[in-house]
Amino acid sequence: MINSYSSADKVLLAVDCIIFGFDHQGLKILLIKRDFEPERGKWSLIGGFLKRDEILDDAAIRILNTYTGLHDIYMEQLHAYSEIDRDPVDRTISVSYYALINIENHNEELIKNYHAEWFSIADAPNLIFDHNEMVQHAIRRLRYRTSIKPIGFELLPEKFTMRQLLELYEAILSKELDKRNFISKINSLEILNKLDEKDMQSSRKGSYLYTFNKEKYEEKLLNDFVLNL
Amino acid sequence: MINSYSSADKVLLAVDCIIFGFDHQGLKILLIKRDFEPERGKWSLIGGFLKRDEILDDAAIRILNTYTGLHDIYMEQLHAYSEIDRDPVDRTISVSYYALINIENHNEELIKNYHAEWFSIADAPNLIFDHNEMVQHAIRRLRYRTSIKPIGFELLPEKFTMRQLLELYEAILSKELDKRNFISKINSLEILNKLDEKDMQSSRKGSYLYTFNKEKYEEKLLNDFVLNL
DNA sequence: TTAGTAAGTGTTAAATCAACATTAATAAAA
DNA sequence: TTTTATTAATGTTGATTTAACACTTACTAA
């Protein structure tokens, strides 16, 4: 009988988070050095087990909060991984989530205590289980997301320069973009506020700072568009 | 301790399949009238439980085969659903898959025995649990898929007319398409073989039959493109 | 005052898209 | 055999979008 609750096998359900951040060095992910078995001492994604009274989205939020201290983070479910021996201890199915966070906002204390660390995508260490695959999958998804929704609000500081935004897009898409075309395409979305203030760090001339127009940004988040960069 | 296997709760893991078919009436899904509790007698997606020695993809294949007799079907994982009481019997997380099948190829015997039936998307009955949501989600995904990969090979008979292909796209995207523009865009993909044979059912003039060029089709499946219809 | 550096800014040719109507082929009916 | 009815097949054009490209400006520090 195909549909029998009694004969069905129960499994552990884990949640693993691919946490993306962005700084002057590019796109990064937050990894943790495991101090528990199995694979103690190796690097892995941040994860945990689903609780009986919890939905997956909440488990992802809880896990992210535990390790970073952050609330109200943009997260999206990605995929369920179910290879039989993906976790050697017990049959565990893992549902991956990716999160976008502002790298400056996390709780450094917490991160240190958990032996977590930011790695540039390019030189991240090898990860346990199928976590490398999860990361690759998440990058593909992030790239896709970038083509149909605005991005940056979650990853950039409140005030940022056009160059920072450009470099964020270049990091995600991993290709060079034409500065002038980029600016006019971004401007056509009408999601930015240009401030009167300049950032004087990067050049003698100084570059104007921008913020996101939260209302318009969120409207665009809901209604997908096509952004050809 | 956040990472403790012993204290973690195990759950049932189900797989539910949104099975799409296409015929002269449009896009359809295969539903089953449950003859087991809970919700006996109501309509639901075709589903089952994950077995201990099975990965999710294989469970989906097994379930689809059980109800339709079909092998080698295009399937894709969609999403994991985890609301606490989504299944009233026991805590069950369900991973949905969508499948594309040629509606003429299924095993009618099997389908009848299981009280399964094809419904047009538009007038499908209300479904149990969160299955309505799963269907909506699957339609959105199918629509997206259609914009970046070729479609039709899985859903149409081996030989088909340009009109059938057009109507398939119209059904999926639920909008009318310009025939001439559609044809030239499809032709530019170079995935069709035009046969010397005509289908005389639909008109006095008769319309040319096409087949998919399997190699080129599969190449396009791998390398996403943008198809603006 | 000068030199150096990154910021800021528009134009154009090429490609793509969207809108649109007439002729062709055939079978059935007269 | 001719006419009629029906759907299939086919290209052009103006509008829009995209991609490529280089010089001037503003400011600081020497």
Coordinates of C-alpha atoms (C1' of nucleotides) in Angstrom, one line a residue:
Chain A
M1 CA 0.0 0.0 0.0
I2 CA 1.6 3.2 -1.2
N3 CA -0.1 5.5 1.2
S4 CA 0.4 4.2 4.7
Y5 CA 1.4 6.4 7.5
S6 CA 2.3 3.5 9.8
S7 CA 4.8 1.9 7.5
A8 CA 6.4 5.1 6.5
D9 CA 10.0 5.9 7.6
K10 CA 10.7 9.0 9.6
V11 CA 13.8 11.0 8.9
L12 CA 15.8 13.8 10.4
L13 CA 15.2 17.1 8.7
A14 CA 17.9 19.7 8.7
V15 CA 18.1 23.2 7.4
D16 CA 21.3 24.6 6.0
C17 CA 21.8 28.3 5.3
I18 CA 23.9 29.9 2.6
I19 CA 24.5 33.3 4.0
F20 CA 25.7 35.9 1.5
G21 CA 27.4 39.1 2.4
F22 CA 29.2 41.8 0.4
D23 CA 32.1 44.1 1.1
H24 CA 34.9 45.8 -0.8
Q25 CA 36.4 42.4 -1.5
G26 CA 33.3 41.1 -3.2
L27 CA 30.7 38.5 -2.5
K28 CA 31.2 36.4 0.6
I29 CA 29.6 33.5 2.5
L30 CA 29.5 32.9 6.2
L31 CA 30.9 29.5 7.1
I32 CA 31.4 27.8 10.5
K33 CA 34.2 25.6 11.7
R34 CA 32.4 22.6 13.3
D35 CA 33.2 21.9 16.9
F36 CA 31.1 18.9 17.1
E37 CA 31.0 15.5 15.4
P38 CA 30.9 14.3 12.8
E39 CA 33.5 16.2 10.8
R40 CA 34.6 18.3 13.8
G41 CA 37.1 20.9 12.7
K42 CA 35.9 21.1 9.1
W43 CA 34.1 24.0 7.5
S44 CA 30.4 23.8 6.9
L45 CA 27.4 25.9 6.2
I46 CA 25.4 27.1 9.2
G47 CA 22.6 24.7 9.9
G48 CA 20.5 22.9 12.4
F49 CA 17.6 20.5 12.8
L50 CA 13.9 21.3 12.3
K51 CA 11.9 21.1 15.5
R52 CA 8.6 19.4 15.8
D53 CA 6.7 22.6 16.4
E54 CA 8.4 24.7 13.8
I55 CA 8.0 25.3 10.1
L56 CA 11.1 25.3 7.8
D57 CA 11.1 29.1 7.2
D58 CA 11.1 29.6 11.0
A59 CA 13.9 27.1 11.5
A60 CA 16.0 28.9 9.0
I61 CA 15.3 32.2 10.7
R62 CA 16.1 30.7 14.1
I63 CA 19.4 29.3 12.9
L64 CA 20.5 32.5 11.2
N65 CA 19.6 34.4 14.3
T66 CA 21.5 32.1 16.6
Y67 CA 24.7 32.5 14.7
T68 CA 24.6 36.1 13.7
G69 CA 22.2 37.8 16.1
L70 CA 20.3 39.2 13.1
H71 CA 16.5 39.5 12.7
D72 CA 14.4 40.4 9.7
I73 CA 16.6 38.9 7.1
Y74 CA 15.8 38.2 3.5
M75 CA 15.7 34.4 3.1
E76 CA 14.5 32.1 0.4
Q77 CA 14.1 28.3 0.4
L78 CA 16.2 26.7 -2.3
H79 CA 16.2 22.9 -2.5
A80 CA 15.9 19.7 -0.6
Y81 CA 18.9 17.4 -0.6
S82 CA 18.3 13.7 0.1
E83 CA 21.2 11.5 -0.8
I84 CA 21.1 8.4 1.4
D85 CA 24.5 8.9 3.1
R86 CA 24.8 12.6 2.8
D87 CA 25.1 12.7 6.6
P88 CA 26.9 9.7 7.9
V89 CA 25.3 9.7 11.4
D90 CA 21.7 9.3 10.5
R91 CA 19.4 9.6 7.4
T92 CA 19.0 13.3 7.2
I93 CA 17.3 15.3 4.5
S94 CA 18.4 18.9 4.3
V95 CA 16.5 21.9 3.0
S96 CA 18.7 24.7 2.0
Y97 CA 17.9 28.4 2.4
Y98 CA 19.9 31.4 1.2
A99 CA 20.1 34.6 3.1
L100 CA 21.3 38.1 2.1
I101 CA 22.7 40.1 4.9
N102 CA 24.6 43.4 5.4
I103 CA 28.0 42.1 6.4
E104 CA 28.5 45.1 8.8
N105 CA 25.4 44.3 10.9
H106 CA 26.1 40.9 12.3
N107 CA 27.0 40.4 15.9
E108 CA 30.8 39.9 15.9
E109 CA 30.8 38.4 19.3
L110 CA 28.4 35.6 18.3
I111 CA 30.3 34.9 15.1
K112 CA 33.5 34.5 16.9
N113 CA 32.1 32.3 19.6
Y114 CA 30.8 30.0 17.0
H115 CA 34.0 30.0 15.0
A116 CA 32.2 31.4 12.1
E117 CA 34.1 33.3 9.4
W118 CA 33.4 35.2 6.1
F119 CA 35.0 33.8 3.0
S120 CA 35.1 35.2 -0.5
I121 CA 33.2 33.0 -2.8
A122 CA 36.3 32.4 -4.8
D123 CA 38.5 31.1 -2.0
A124 CA 36.1 29.4 0.3
P125 CA 37.4 26.1 1.8
N126 CA 36.0 22.7 0.9
L127 CA 32.9 22.0 2.9
I128 CA 31.4 18.9 4.5
F129 CA 28.7 16.7 3.1
D130 CA 27.0 18.2 0.0
H131 CA 27.5 21.7 1.2
N132 CA 29.7 22.7 -1.7
E133 CA 26.9 21.7 -4.1
M134 CA 24.4 23.8 -2.0
V135 CA 26.6 26.8 -2.3
Q136 CA 26.9 26.4 -6.1
H137 CA 23.2 26.0 -6.3
A138 CA 22.7 29.1 -4.2
I139 CA 25.0 31.2 -6.4
R140 CA 23.0 30.2 -9.5
R141 CA 19.8 31.1 -7.8
L142 CA 21.2 34.5 -6.6
R143 CA 22.3 35.2 -10.1
Y144 CA 18.8 34.4 -11.4
R145 CA 17.2 36.5 -8.7
T146 CA 19.3 39.4 -9.7
S147 CA 17.9 39.3 -13.2
I148 CA 14.3 39.6 -12.1
K149 CA 14.3 41.4 -8.8
P150 CA 16.2 44.4 -7.4
I151 CA 19.1 43.5 -5.2
G152 CA 21.4 45.5 -2.9
F153 CA 19.1 46.7 -0.1
E154 CA 19.8 43.5 1.8
L155 CA 23.5 43.4 1.1
L156 CA 24.8 47.0 1.0
P157 CA 25.1 49.6 3.8
E158 CA 22.3 52.1 4.1
K159 CA 24.2 54.7 2.1
F160 CA 26.3 53.5 -0.8
T161 CA 27.9 54.7 -4.0
M162 CA 26.9 53.8 -7.5
R163 CA 30.3 52.1 -7.8
Q164 CA 29.5 49.8 -4.9
L165 CA 26.2 48.8 -6.5
L166 CA 27.9 48.2 -9.8
E167 CA 30.5 46.0 -8.1
L168 CA 27.8 44.1 -6.2
Y169 CA 26.2 43.3 -9.5
E170 CA 29.5 42.4 -11.1
A171 CA 30.3 40.1 -8.2
I172 CA 27.0 38.3 -8.4
L173 CA 27.0 37.9 -12.2
S174 CA 30.7 37.5 -12.3
K175 CA 31.1 39.6 -15.3
E176 CA 32.2 43.1 -16.1
L177 CA 29.4 45.6 -16.7
D178 CA 29.5 48.8 -18.7
K179 CA 29.4 51.6 -16.2
R180 CA 27.2 54.0 -18.2
N181 CA 24.8 51.4 -19.4
F182 CA 24.5 50.1 -15.9
I183 CA 23.7 53.4 -14.4
S184 CA 21.0 54.2 -16.8
K185 CA 19.4 50.8 -16.4
I186 CA 19.4 51.0 -12.7
N187 CA 18.1 54.6 -12.8
S188 CA 15.3 53.4 -15.0
L189 CA 14.1 51.2 -12.2
E190 CA 13.5 54.3 -10.1
I191 CA 14.4 52.6 -6.8
L192 CA 17.3 54.9 -5.8
N193 CA 17.4 58.2 -3.9
K194 CA 20.4 60.3 -4.8
L195 CA 21.6 62.1 -1.7
D196 CA 23.4 65.5 -1.6
E197 CA 26.1 63.8 0.3
K198 CA 29.3 62.5 -1.1
D199 CA 31.6 59.7 -0.1
M200 CA 35.2 61.0 -0.1
Q201 CA 37.0 57.8 0.6
S202 CA 37.3 56.5 -2.8
S203 CA 38.4 59.5 -4.8
R204 CA 39.4 63.2 -4.7
K205 CA 36.2 64.2 -6.5
G206 CA 34.0 62.2 -4.2
S207 CA 31.1 60.2 -5.3
Y208 CA 27.4 60.8 -4.6
L209 CA 25.8 58.5 -2.0
Y210 CA 22.5 56.8 -2.6
T211 CA 19.9 55.1 -0.5
F212 CA 17.2 52.7 -1.7
N213 CA 13.6 54.0 -1.9
K214 CA 12.2 51.3 0.3
E215 CA 8.6 51.5 -1.0
K216 CA 9.6 51.3 -4.7
Y217 CA 12.2 48.6 -3.9
E218 CA 9.6 46.4 -2.3
E219 CA 7.1 47.0 -5.0
K220 CA 9.7 45.7 -7.5
L221 CA 10.4 42.8 -5.2
L222 CA 6.8 41.6 -5.6
N223 CA 6.5 42.3 -9.3
D224 CA 9.3 40.6 -11.2
F225 CA 10.8 42.4 -14.1
V226 CA 13.5 41.6 -16.6
L227 CA 16.8 43.4 -16.1
N228 CA 19.2 42.8 -18.9
L229 CA 22.7 43.8 -17.7
Chain B
M1 CA 23.0 22.7 21.8
I2 CA 21.8 23.5 18.4
N3 CA 23.4 20.6 16.6
S4 CA 22.4 17.5 18.4
Y5 CA 21.3 14.5 16.5
S6 CA 19.9 12.7 19.5
S7 CA 17.5 15.5 20.5
A8 CA 16.3 16.2 17.0
D9 CA 12.7 15.4 16.0
K10 CA 12.1 13.0 13.2
V11 CA 9.3 13.6 10.7
L12 CA 7.5 11.9 7.9
L13 CA 8.7 13.1 4.5
A14 CA 6.2 12.9 1.7
V15 CA 6.5 13.6 -2.0
D16 CA 3.6 15.1 -4.0
C17 CA 3.6 15.3 -7.8
I18 CA 2.0 17.9 -9.9
I19 CA 1.6 16.0 -13.2
F20 CA 1.0 18.2 -16.2
G21 CA -0.5 17.0 -19.5
F22 CA -1.7 18.7 -22.6
D23 CA -4.4 18.0 -25.1
H24 CA -6.8 19.8 -27.4
Q25 CA -8.6 21.2 -24.4
G26 CA -5.5 22.8 -22.9
L27 CA -3.2 22.2 -20.0
K28 CA -4.3 19.6 -17.5
I29 CA -3.2 18.0 -14.2
L30 CA -3.7 14.5 -13.0
L31 CA -5.5 14.2 -9.7
I32 CA -6.6 11.2 -7.6
K33 CA -9.7 10.6 -5.6
R34 CA -8.4 9.3 -2.3
D35 CA -9.7 6.0 -1.2
F36 CA -7.8 6.1 2.1
E37 CA -8.0 8.2 5.2
P38 CA -7.7 11.0 6.0
E39 CA -9.8 12.9 3.5
R40 CA -11.1 9.8 1.8
G41 CA -13.1 10.6 -1.2
K42 CA -11.5 14.0 -1.8
W43 CA -9.3 15.0 -4.6
S44 CA -5.5 15.3 -4.1
L45 CA -2.2 15.3 -5.9
I46 CA -0.6 12.0 -6.4
G47 CA 1.9 11.4 -3.6
G48 CA 3.5 9.0 -1.3
F49 CA 6.1 8.7 1.5
L50 CA 9.9 8.7 1.1
K51 CA 11.4 5.4 1.9
R52 CA 14.5 5.0 4.1
D53 CA 16.7 3.7 1.2
E54 CA 15.5 6.2 -1.4
I55 CA 16.3 9.7 -2.5
L56 CA 13.6 12.2 -3.2
D57 CA 14.0 12.2 -6.9
D58 CA 13.6 8.4 -7.0
A59 CA 10.6 8.6 -4.7
A60 CA 9.0 11.0 -7.2
I61 CA 9.8 8.7 -10.1
R62 CA 8.4 5.7 -8.2
I63 CA 5.2 7.4 -7.3
L64 CA 4.7 8.7 -10.8
N65 CA 5.3 5.2 -12.2
T66 CA 3.0 3.6 -9.8
Y67 CA 0.0 5.7 -10.9
T68 CA 0.7 6.1 -14.6
G69 CA 2.9 3.3 -15.6
L70 CA 5.3 5.7 -17.1
H71 CA 9.1 5.7 -17.1
D72 CA 11.7 8.3 -18.1
I73 CA 9.6 11.3 -17.3
Y74 CA 10.8 14.9 -17.0
M75 CA 10.5 15.9 -13.4
E76 CA 11.8 18.7 -11.3
Q77 CA 11.8 19.4 -7.6
L78 CA 9.8 22.4 -6.6
H79 CA 9.5 23.2 -2.9
A80 CA 9.3 21.8 0.6
Y81 CA 6.0 22.5 2.5
S82 CA 6.2 22.3 6.2
E83 CA 3.2 23.9 7.9
I84 CA 2.7 22.2 11.3
D85 CA -0.7 20.8 10.7
R86 CA -0.7 20.5 7.0
D87 CA -1.3 16.8 7.4
P88 CA -3.7 16.1 10.3
V89 CA -2.4 12.6 11.0
D90 CA 1.2 13.2 11.7
R91 CA 3.8 15.9 11.2
T92 CA 4.6 15.5 7.6
I93 CA 6.9 17.6 5.4
S94 CA 6.1 17.4 1.8
V95 CA 8.5 18.0 -1.1
S96 CA 6.7 18.7 -4.4
Y97 CA 7.8 17.7 -7.8
Y98 CA 6.3 18.6 -11.1
A99 CA 6.2 16.3 -14.1
L100 CA 5.5 16.8 -17.8
I101 CA 4.0 13.9 -19.6
N102 CA 2.4 13.1 -22.9
I103 CA -1.2 12.6 -21.9
E104 CA -1.7 9.9 -24.5
N105 CA 1.0 7.6 -23.1
H106 CA -0.1 6.9 -19.6
N107 CA -1.6 3.5 -18.7
E108 CA -5.3 4.0 -18.7
E109 CA -5.9 0.8 -16.7
L110 CA -3.7 2.0 -13.8
I111 CA -5.2 5.5 -13.8
K112 CA -8.7 4.0 -13.6
N113 CA -7.8 1.6 -10.9
Y114 CA -6.4 4.4 -8.7
H115 CA -9.4 6.7 -9.4
A116 CA -7.2 9.2 -11.0
E117 CA -8.5 11.7 -13.5
W118 CA -7.3 14.5 -15.8
F119 CA -8.6 18.0 -15.0
S120 CA -8.2 21.2 -17.0
I121 CA -6.3 23.6 -14.9
A122 CA -9.2 26.0 -14.9
D123 CA -11.8 23.6 -13.5
A124 CA -9.8 21.4 -11.2
P125 CA -11.6 20.6 -8.0
N126 CA -10.5 21.9 -4.6
L127 CA -7.7 19.8 -3.2
I128 CA -6.8 18.5 0.2
F129 CA -4.2 20.0 2.5
D130 CA -2.0 22.5 0.8
H131 CA -2.2 20.9 -2.6
N132 CA -3.9 23.9 -4.2
E133 CA -1.0 26.0 -3.2
M134 CA 1.4 23.4 -4.6
V135 CA -0.4 23.5 -8.0
Q136 CA -0.3 27.3 -8.2
H137 CA 3.4 27.2 -7.4
A138 CA 4.0 24.6 -10.0
I139 CA 2.1 26.6 -12.7
R140 CA 4.3 29.6 -11.9
R141 CA 7.4 27.5 -12.2
L142 CA 6.2 26.0 -15.4
R143 CA 5.6 29.4 -16.8
Y144 CA 9.1 30.5 -15.8
R145 CA 10.6 27.3 -17.2
T146 CA 8.9 28.1 -20.5
S147 CA 10.8 31.4 -20.7
I148 CA 14.2 29.9 -20.4
K149 CA 14.0 26.3 -21.7
P150 CA 12.3 24.7 -24.7
I151 CA 9.1 22.9 -23.9
G152 CA 6.8 20.6 -25.8
F153 CA 8.9 17.5 -26.2
E154 CA 7.6 16.1 -23.0
L155 CA 4.0 17.2 -23.4
L156 CA 3.2 16.8 -27.1
P157 CA 2.8 13.7 -29.3
E158 CA 5.8 12.8 -31.4
K159 CA 4.4 14.5 -34.4
F160 CA 2.6 17.8 -33.9
T161 CA 1.5 20.9 -35.8
M162 CA 2.7 24.4 -35.3
R163 CA -0.8 25.3 -34.0
Q164 CA -0.5 22.6 -31.3
L165 CA 2.8 24.0 -30.2
L166 CA 1.4 27.6 -30.2
E167 CA -1.6 26.5 -28.2
L168 CA 0.6 24.7 -25.7
Y169 CA 2.6 27.9 -25.1
E170 CA -0.6 29.9 -24.9
A171 CA -2.0 27.5 -22.3
I172 CA 1.1 27.7 -20.2
L173 CA 1.5 31.4 -20.4
S174 CA -2.3 32.0 -20.4
K175 CA -2.1 34.7 -22.9
E176 CA -2.6 34.9 -26.6
L177 CA 0.4 35.0 -28.8
D178 CA 0.9 36.4 -32.3
K179 CA 1.1 33.4 -34.6
R180 CA 3.6 34.9 -37.1
N181 CA 5.9 36.2 -34.4
F182 CA 5.7 32.9 -32.5
I183 CA 6.6 30.9 -35.5
S184 CA 9.7 32.9 -36.3
K185 CA 10.8 32.9 -32.7
I186 CA 10.4 29.1 -32.4
N187 CA 12.1 28.6 -35.7
S188 CA 15.1 30.7 -34.5
L189 CA 15.6 28.2 -31.8
E190 CA 16.3 25.5 -34.5
I191 CA 14.9 22.7 -32.4
L192 CA 12.2 21.6 -34.9
N193 CA 12.2 19.2 -37.9
K194 CA 9.5 20.1 -40.4
L195 CA 8.2 16.9 -42.0
D196 CA 6.8 16.4 -45.5
E197 CA 3.7 15.0 -43.9
K198 CA 0.6 17.0 -43.2
D199 CA -2.1 16.6 -40.6
M200 CA -5.5 16.8 -42.4
Q201 CA -7.7 16.7 -39.3
S202 CA -7.8 20.3 -38.6
S203 CA -8.3 21.9 -42.0
R204 CA -8.9 21.4 -45.6
K205 CA -5.5 22.7 -46.5
G206 CA -3.8 20.5 -43.9
S207 CA -0.9 21.7 -41.7
Y208 CA 2.6 20.4 -41.7
L209 CA 3.7 18.1 -39.0
Y210 CA 6.9 18.7 -37.0
T211 CA 9.0 16.7 -34.6
F212 CA 11.5 17.9 -32.1
N213 CA 15.2 17.6 -33.0
K214 CA 16.1 15.7 -29.8
E215 CA 19.8 16.6 -29.8
K216 CA 19.2 20.3 -30.3
Y217 CA 16.3 20.2 -27.9
E218 CA 18.4 18.7 -25.1
E219 CA 21.3 21.1 -25.8
K220 CA 18.9 24.0 -25.2
L221 CA 17.6 22.3 -22.1
L222 CA 21.0 22.5 -20.6
N223 CA 21.9 26.0 -21.7
D224 CA 19.2 28.3 -20.6
F225 CA 18.2 31.1 -23.1
V226 CA 15.7 33.9 -23.0
L227 CA 12.6 33.5 -25.0
N228 CA 10.4 36.6 -25.2
L229 CA 7.0 35.6 -26.4
Chain C
dT1 C1' 49.6 76.1 -9.4
dT2 C1' 49.9 71.7 -11.1
dA3 C1' 49.2 66.9 -11.3
dG4 C1' 46.7 63.0 -10.5
dT5 C1' 42.5 60.3 -9.8
dA6 C1' 38.1 58.5 -10.0
dA7 C1' 33.3 60.4 -11.0
dG8 C1' 30.0 61.8 -14.1
dT9 C1' 27.8 62.1 -18.4
dG10 C1' 25.2 61.1 -24.2
dT11 C1' 25.3 59.5 -28.8
dT12 C1' 24.7 56.3 -32.3
dA13 C1' 24.5 52.2 -35.0
dA14 C1' 22.7 47.6 -34.6
dA15 C1' 19.6 44.4 -33.1
dT16 C1' 15.2 43.0 -31.5
dC17 C1' 10.4 43.4 -30.9
dA18 C1' 5.5 44.1 -31.9
dA19 C1' 1.9 45.0 -34.9
dC20 C1' -0.3 43.8 -38.8
dA21 C1' -3.3 41.4 -43.7
dT22 C1' -3.1 38.7 -47.7
dT23 C1' -2.5 34.6 -50.4
dA24 C1' -2.4 29.4 -50.8
dA25 C1' -4.1 24.8 -50.5
dT26 C1' -7.5 21.8 -50.1
dA27 C1' -12.1 19.3 -49.3
dA28 C1' -16.7 19.5 -49.5
dA29 C1' -20.8 21.2 -51.5
dA30 C1' -23.3 22.7 -55.2
Chain D
dT1 C1' -16.4 20.9 -62.7
dT2 C1' -16.9 25.0 -60.3
dT3 C1' -17.6 27.4 -56.2
dT4 C1' -17.3 28.0 -51.5
dA5 C1' -15.5 27.7 -47.0
dT6 C1' -11.8 27.0 -43.9
dT7 C1' -7.5 27.1 -41.8
dA8 C1' -2.4 27.3 -43.0
dA9 C1' 1.5 29.9 -44.5
dT10 C1' 4.1 33.7 -45.1
dG11 C1' 7.3 39.2 -44.6
dT12 C1' 7.6 44.1 -43.8
dT13 C1' 8.1 48.1 -41.1
dG14 C1' 8.3 51.4 -37.5
dA15 C1' 9.3 51.5 -32.7
dT16 C1' 12.0 50.2 -29.0
dT17 C1' 15.9 48.4 -26.8
dT18 C1' 20.6 47.3 -26.5
dA19 C1' 25.6 47.6 -26.7
dA20 C1' 29.6 50.0 -27.7
dC21 C1' 32.2 53.7 -26.9
dA22 C1' 35.6 58.6 -24.7
dC23 C1' 35.9 63.0 -22.8
dT24 C1' 35.2 66.4 -19.2
dT25 C1' 34.6 67.6 -14.2
dA26 C1' 35.6 68.0 -9.4
dC27 C1' 38.4 67.7 -6.1
dT28 C1' 42.8 66.7 -3.1
dA29 C1' 47.5 66.6 -2.4
dA30 C1' 51.9 67.7 -3.8

